Coordinates of C-alpha atoms and ligand atoms in Angstrom, one line a residue:
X1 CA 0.0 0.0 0.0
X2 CA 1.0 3.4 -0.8
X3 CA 0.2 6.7 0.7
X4 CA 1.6 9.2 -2.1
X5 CA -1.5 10.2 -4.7
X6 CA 0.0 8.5 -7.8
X7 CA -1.5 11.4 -9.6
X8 CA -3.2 14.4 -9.6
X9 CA -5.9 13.6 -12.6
X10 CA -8.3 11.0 -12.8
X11 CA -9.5 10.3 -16.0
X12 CA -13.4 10.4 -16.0
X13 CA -14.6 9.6 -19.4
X14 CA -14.3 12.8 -21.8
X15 CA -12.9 14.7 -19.2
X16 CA -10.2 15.0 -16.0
X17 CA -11.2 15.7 -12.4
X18 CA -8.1 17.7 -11.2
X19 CA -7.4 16.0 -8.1
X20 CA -5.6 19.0 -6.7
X21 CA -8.9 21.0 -5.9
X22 CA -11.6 20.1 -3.9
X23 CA -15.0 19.2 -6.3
X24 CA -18.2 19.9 -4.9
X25 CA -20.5 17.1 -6.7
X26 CA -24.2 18.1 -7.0
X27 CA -27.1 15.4 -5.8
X28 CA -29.6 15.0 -8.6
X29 CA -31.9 12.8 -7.9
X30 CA -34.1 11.0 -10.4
X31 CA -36.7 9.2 -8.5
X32 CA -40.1 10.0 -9.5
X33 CA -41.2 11.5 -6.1
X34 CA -38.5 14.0 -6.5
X35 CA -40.8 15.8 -9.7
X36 CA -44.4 14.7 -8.6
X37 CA -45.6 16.6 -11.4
X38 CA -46.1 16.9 -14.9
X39 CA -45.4 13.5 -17.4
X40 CA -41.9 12.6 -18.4
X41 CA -40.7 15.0 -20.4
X42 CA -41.5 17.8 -17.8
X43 CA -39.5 15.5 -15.5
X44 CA -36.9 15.4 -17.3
X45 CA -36.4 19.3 -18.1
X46 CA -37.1 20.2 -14.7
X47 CA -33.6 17.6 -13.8
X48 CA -31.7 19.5 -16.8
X49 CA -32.4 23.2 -15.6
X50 CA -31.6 22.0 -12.1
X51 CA -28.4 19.8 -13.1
X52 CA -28.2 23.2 -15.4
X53 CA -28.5 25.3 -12.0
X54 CA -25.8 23.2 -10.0
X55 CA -23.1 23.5 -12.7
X56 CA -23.7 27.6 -13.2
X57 CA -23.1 27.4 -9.3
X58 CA -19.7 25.6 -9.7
X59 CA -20.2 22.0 -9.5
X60 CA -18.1 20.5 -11.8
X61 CA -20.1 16.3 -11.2
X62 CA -22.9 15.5 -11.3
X63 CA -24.4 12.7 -9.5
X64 CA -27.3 11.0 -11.0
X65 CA -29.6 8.5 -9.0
X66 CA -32.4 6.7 -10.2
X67 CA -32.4 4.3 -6.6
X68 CA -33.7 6.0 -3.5
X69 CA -31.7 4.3 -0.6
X70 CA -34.3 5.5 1.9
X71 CA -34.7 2.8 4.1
X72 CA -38.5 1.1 3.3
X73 CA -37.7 2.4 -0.3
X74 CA -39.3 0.1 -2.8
X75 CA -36.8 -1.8 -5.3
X76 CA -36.4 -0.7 -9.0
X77 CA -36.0 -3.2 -11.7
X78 CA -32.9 -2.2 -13.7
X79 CA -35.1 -1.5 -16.7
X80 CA -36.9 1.1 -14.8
X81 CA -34.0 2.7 -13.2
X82 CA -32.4 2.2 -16.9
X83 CA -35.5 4.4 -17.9
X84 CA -35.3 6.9 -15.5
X85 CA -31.4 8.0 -15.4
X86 CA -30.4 7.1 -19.1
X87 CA -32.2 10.3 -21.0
X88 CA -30.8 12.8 -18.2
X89 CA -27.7 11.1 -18.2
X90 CA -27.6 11.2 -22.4
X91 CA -29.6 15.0 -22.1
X92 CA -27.2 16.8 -19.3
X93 CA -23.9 15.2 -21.8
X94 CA -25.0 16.9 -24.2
X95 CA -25.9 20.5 -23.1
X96 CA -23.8 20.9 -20.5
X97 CA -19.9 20.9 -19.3
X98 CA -19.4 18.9 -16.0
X99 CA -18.7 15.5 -15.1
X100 CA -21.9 13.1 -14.8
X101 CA -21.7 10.4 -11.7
X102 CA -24.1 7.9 -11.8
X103 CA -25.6 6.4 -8.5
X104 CA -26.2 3.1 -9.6
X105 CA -25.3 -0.8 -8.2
X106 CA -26.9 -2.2 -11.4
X107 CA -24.5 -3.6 -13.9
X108 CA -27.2 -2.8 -16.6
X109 CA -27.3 1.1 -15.8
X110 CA -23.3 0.8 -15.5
X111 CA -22.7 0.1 -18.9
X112 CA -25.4 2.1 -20.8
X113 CA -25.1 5.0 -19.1
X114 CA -20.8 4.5 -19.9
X115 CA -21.8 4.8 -23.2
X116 CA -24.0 7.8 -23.1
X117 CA -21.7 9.9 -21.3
X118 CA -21.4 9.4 -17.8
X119 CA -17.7 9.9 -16.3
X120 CA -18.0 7.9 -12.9
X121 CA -19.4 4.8 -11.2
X122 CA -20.8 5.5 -7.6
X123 CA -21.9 2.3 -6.4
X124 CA -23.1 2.5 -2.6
X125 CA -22.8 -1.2 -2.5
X126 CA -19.4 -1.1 -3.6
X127 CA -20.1 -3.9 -7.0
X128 CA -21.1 -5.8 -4.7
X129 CA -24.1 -7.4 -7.0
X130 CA -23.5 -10.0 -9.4
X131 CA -21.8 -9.0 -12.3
X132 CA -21.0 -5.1 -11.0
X133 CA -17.8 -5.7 -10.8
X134 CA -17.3 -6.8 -14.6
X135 CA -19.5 -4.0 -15.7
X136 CA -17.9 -1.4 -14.0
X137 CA -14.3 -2.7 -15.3
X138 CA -15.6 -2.9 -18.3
X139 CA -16.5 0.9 -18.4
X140 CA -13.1 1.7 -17.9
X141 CA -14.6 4.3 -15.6
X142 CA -13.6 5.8 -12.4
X143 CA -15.5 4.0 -9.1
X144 CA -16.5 5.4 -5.8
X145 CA -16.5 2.7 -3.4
X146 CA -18.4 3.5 -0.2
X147 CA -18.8 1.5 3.0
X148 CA -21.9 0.2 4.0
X149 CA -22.8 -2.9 6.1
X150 CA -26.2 -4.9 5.0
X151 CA -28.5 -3.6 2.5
X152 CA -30.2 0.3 2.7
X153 CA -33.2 -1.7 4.1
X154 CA -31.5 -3.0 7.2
X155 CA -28.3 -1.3 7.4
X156 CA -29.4 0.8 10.5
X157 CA -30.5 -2.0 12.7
X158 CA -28.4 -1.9 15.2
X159 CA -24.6 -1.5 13.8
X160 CA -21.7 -2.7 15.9
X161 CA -18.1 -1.7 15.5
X162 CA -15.1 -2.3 17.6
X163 CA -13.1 0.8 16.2
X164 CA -15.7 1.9 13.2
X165 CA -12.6 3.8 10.9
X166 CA -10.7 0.5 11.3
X167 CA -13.4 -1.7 9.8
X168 CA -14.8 0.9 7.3
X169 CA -11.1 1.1 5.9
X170 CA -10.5 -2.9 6.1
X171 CA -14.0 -3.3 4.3
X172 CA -12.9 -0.8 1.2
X173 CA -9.5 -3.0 1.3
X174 CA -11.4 -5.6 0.7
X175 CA -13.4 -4.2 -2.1
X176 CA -10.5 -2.8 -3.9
X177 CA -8.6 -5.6 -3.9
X178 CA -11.9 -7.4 -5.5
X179 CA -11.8 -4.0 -8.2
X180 CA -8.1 -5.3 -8.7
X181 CA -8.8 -8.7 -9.5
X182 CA -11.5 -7.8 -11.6
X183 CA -9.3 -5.1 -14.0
X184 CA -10.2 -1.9 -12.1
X185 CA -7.1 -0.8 -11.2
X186 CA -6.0 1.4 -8.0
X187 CA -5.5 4.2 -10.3
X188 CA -9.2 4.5 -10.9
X189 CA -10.9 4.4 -7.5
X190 CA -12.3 6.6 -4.9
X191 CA -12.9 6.1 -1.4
X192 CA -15.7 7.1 0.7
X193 CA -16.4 6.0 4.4
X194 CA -20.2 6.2 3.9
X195 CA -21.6 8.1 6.6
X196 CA -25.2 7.3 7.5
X197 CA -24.7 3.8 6.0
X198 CA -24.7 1.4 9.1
X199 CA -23.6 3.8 11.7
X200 CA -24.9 5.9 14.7
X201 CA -25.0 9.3 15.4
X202 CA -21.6 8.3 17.4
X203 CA -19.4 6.0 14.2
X204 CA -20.5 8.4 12.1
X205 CA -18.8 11.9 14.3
X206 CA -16.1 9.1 15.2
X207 CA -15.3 8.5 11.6
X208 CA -15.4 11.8 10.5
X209 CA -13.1 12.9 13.0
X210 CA -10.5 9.8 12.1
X211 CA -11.2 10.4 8.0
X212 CA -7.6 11.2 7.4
X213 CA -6.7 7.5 8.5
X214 CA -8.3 6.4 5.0
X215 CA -5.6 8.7 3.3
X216 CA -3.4 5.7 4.3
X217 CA -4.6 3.5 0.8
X218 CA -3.3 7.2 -1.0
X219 CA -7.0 7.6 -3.0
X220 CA -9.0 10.5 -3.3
X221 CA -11.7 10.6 -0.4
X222 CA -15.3 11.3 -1.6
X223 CA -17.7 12.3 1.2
X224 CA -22.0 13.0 1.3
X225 CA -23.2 14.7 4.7
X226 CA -25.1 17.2 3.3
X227 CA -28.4 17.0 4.9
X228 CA -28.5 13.9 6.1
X229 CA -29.5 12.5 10.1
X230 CA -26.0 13.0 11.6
X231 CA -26.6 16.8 10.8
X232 CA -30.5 16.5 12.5
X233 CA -29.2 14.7 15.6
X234 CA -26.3 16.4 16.3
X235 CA -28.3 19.3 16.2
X236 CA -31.8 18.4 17.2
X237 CA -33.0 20.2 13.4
X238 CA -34.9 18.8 10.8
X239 CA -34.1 18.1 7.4
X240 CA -34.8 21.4 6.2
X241 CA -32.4 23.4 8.9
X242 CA -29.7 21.5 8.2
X243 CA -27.6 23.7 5.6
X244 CA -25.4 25.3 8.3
X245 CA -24.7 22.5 10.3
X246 CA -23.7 20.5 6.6
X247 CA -21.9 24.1 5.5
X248 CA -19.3 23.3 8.6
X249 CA -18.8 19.4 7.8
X250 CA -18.2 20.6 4.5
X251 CA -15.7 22.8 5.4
X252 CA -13.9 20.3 8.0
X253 CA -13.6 17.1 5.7
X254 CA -12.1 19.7 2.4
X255 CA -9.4 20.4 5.5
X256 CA -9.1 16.9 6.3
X257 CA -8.4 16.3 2.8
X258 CA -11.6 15.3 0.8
X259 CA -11.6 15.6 -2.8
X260 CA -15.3 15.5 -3.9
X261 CA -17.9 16.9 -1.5
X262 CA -21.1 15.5 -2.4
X263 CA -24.2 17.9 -1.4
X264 CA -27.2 19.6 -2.1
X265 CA -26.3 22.7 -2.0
X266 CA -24.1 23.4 -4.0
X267 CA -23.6 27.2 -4.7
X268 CA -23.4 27.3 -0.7
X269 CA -20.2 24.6 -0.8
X270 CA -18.8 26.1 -3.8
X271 CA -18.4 29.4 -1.2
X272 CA -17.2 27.1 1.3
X273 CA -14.2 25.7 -1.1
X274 CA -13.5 28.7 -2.7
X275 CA -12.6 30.7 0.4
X276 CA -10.5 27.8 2.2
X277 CA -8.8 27.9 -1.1
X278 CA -8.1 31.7 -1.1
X279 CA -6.8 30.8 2.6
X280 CA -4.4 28.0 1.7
X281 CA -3.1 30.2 -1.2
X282 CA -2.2 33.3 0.7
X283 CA 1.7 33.7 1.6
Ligands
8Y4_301 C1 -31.5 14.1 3.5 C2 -31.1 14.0 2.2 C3 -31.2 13.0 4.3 C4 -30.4 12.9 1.7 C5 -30.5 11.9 3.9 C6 -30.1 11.9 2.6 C7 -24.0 8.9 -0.4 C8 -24.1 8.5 -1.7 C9 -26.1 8.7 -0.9 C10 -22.7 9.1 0.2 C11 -21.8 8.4 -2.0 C12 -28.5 10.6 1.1 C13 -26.0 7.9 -3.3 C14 -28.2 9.2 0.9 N1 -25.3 9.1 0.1 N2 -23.0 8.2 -2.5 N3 -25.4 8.3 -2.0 N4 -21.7 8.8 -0.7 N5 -20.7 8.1 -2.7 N6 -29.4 10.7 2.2 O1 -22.5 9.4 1.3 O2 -28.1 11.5 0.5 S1 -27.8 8.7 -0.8

């Protein structure tokens, strides 16, 4: 193992993520409960002029999701998550100049939306499902492998962890040796220690405070707070107070090193980033 960055671009289909800078990656979810309204094609603009939105603001990914891991969420087959993320996927590579991630652990949606245009795998179950692994190598795209215990359905049932940094970095071990094996090389992963996957309010303040540890296997980190229950309980607020709260996280894992903030809100983040850069570039 290695803990020098073996370099400062990543390849993500037609275009480079410069590992140098701190991304902020902008949550685009495709689910239909997230455009209750209007038939398809009103769907679909409404995601372009927000994917539109997010990149004006400085977001230079996109992620793309067509699964809602919402625990109690009903499954998708991968035809109908193959219907719901290909046209935006296809629409926003075509109209607009940013780097499309797609949230996806179906090897199906992997490869089809590879050859419309996305630029990166991120795969909460870490190709865990059969045949993910062979789909994502044969993308040749970048990965995102995150750590999660169990399936989004059961993953918050009561998780256990001796030392919860320890066994979320031994777990993405694991699962990049299996990329490895499978001809996804080091070279094209990403790590990210999943908070709110399988972890309190407790593993996940723990693991955010230990993040640098993961530096250790010498990827870029990715990270997605923004919004989510270790924001609401650290700070008794609901889902729609949480901006502030998410604002500071932000700022404390790009310090700890985090290459890809991924968030909601994204002109907000892109303030965040932009001024610790000024900072670190001062005399
Ligand atoms: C409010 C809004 C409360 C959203 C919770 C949430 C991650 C991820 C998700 C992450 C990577 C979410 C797809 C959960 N989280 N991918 N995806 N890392 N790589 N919940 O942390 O946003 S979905």
């Amino acid at each position: 193992m290695t803990s020098v960055q073996s370099s400062t671009r990543l390849p993500c289909g037609n275009r480079v993520l410069d590992l140098a800078l701190t991304h902020v990656m902008g949550i685009l979810n495709v689910t239909p409960d997230s455009f209750s309204d209007g038939g398809k094609y009103s769907q679909l603009d409404a995601a372009l002029r927000h994917a539109e939105a997010m990149v004006a603001t400085g977001a230079t990914l996109i992620d793309v999701g067509g699964e809602s891991t919402r625990p109690g969420a009903k499954a998708v087959s991968p035809l109908e998550e193959l219907e719901r993320v290909a046209p935006i996927v296809e629409r926003i590579h075509r109209e607009l100049d940013v780097i499309i991630s797609v949230d996806t652990s179906t090897p199906a949606v992997m490869r089809e939306t590879a050859r419309l245009g996305a630029g990166l795998i991120n795969d909460v179950r870490s190709l865990r499902r059969d045949g993910a692994l062979d789909a994502a190598a044969a993308t040749g795209l970048p990965v995102c492998l995150m750590h999660m215990l169990g399936e989004p359905g059961d993953m918050q049932d009561n998780p256990q962890y001796q030392d919860v940094t320890k066994e979320v970095g031994e777990f993405l071990a694991e699962r990049m040796a299996r990329c490895e094996s499978a001809g996804i090389p080091v070279e094209r992963i990403i790590l990210d220690p999943g908070f709110g996957f399988a972890k309190t309010l407790q593993h996940n303040l723990s693991l955010f405070k230990h993040m640098e540890a993961l530096h250790a296997f010498g990827r870029p980190l990715l990270v997605g707070v923004s919004r989510k229950s270790m924001i609401g309980q650290a700070l008794n607020r609901p889902v729609g107070e949480r901006l502030y709260g998410g604002l500071a996280l932000a700022a404390l894992a790009s310090q700890k090193g985090a290459r890809i903030l991924r968030v909601h809100d994204v002109a907000e983040t892109v303030d965040v980033v932009k001024m610790i850069a000024a900072v670190e570039s001062a005399e």
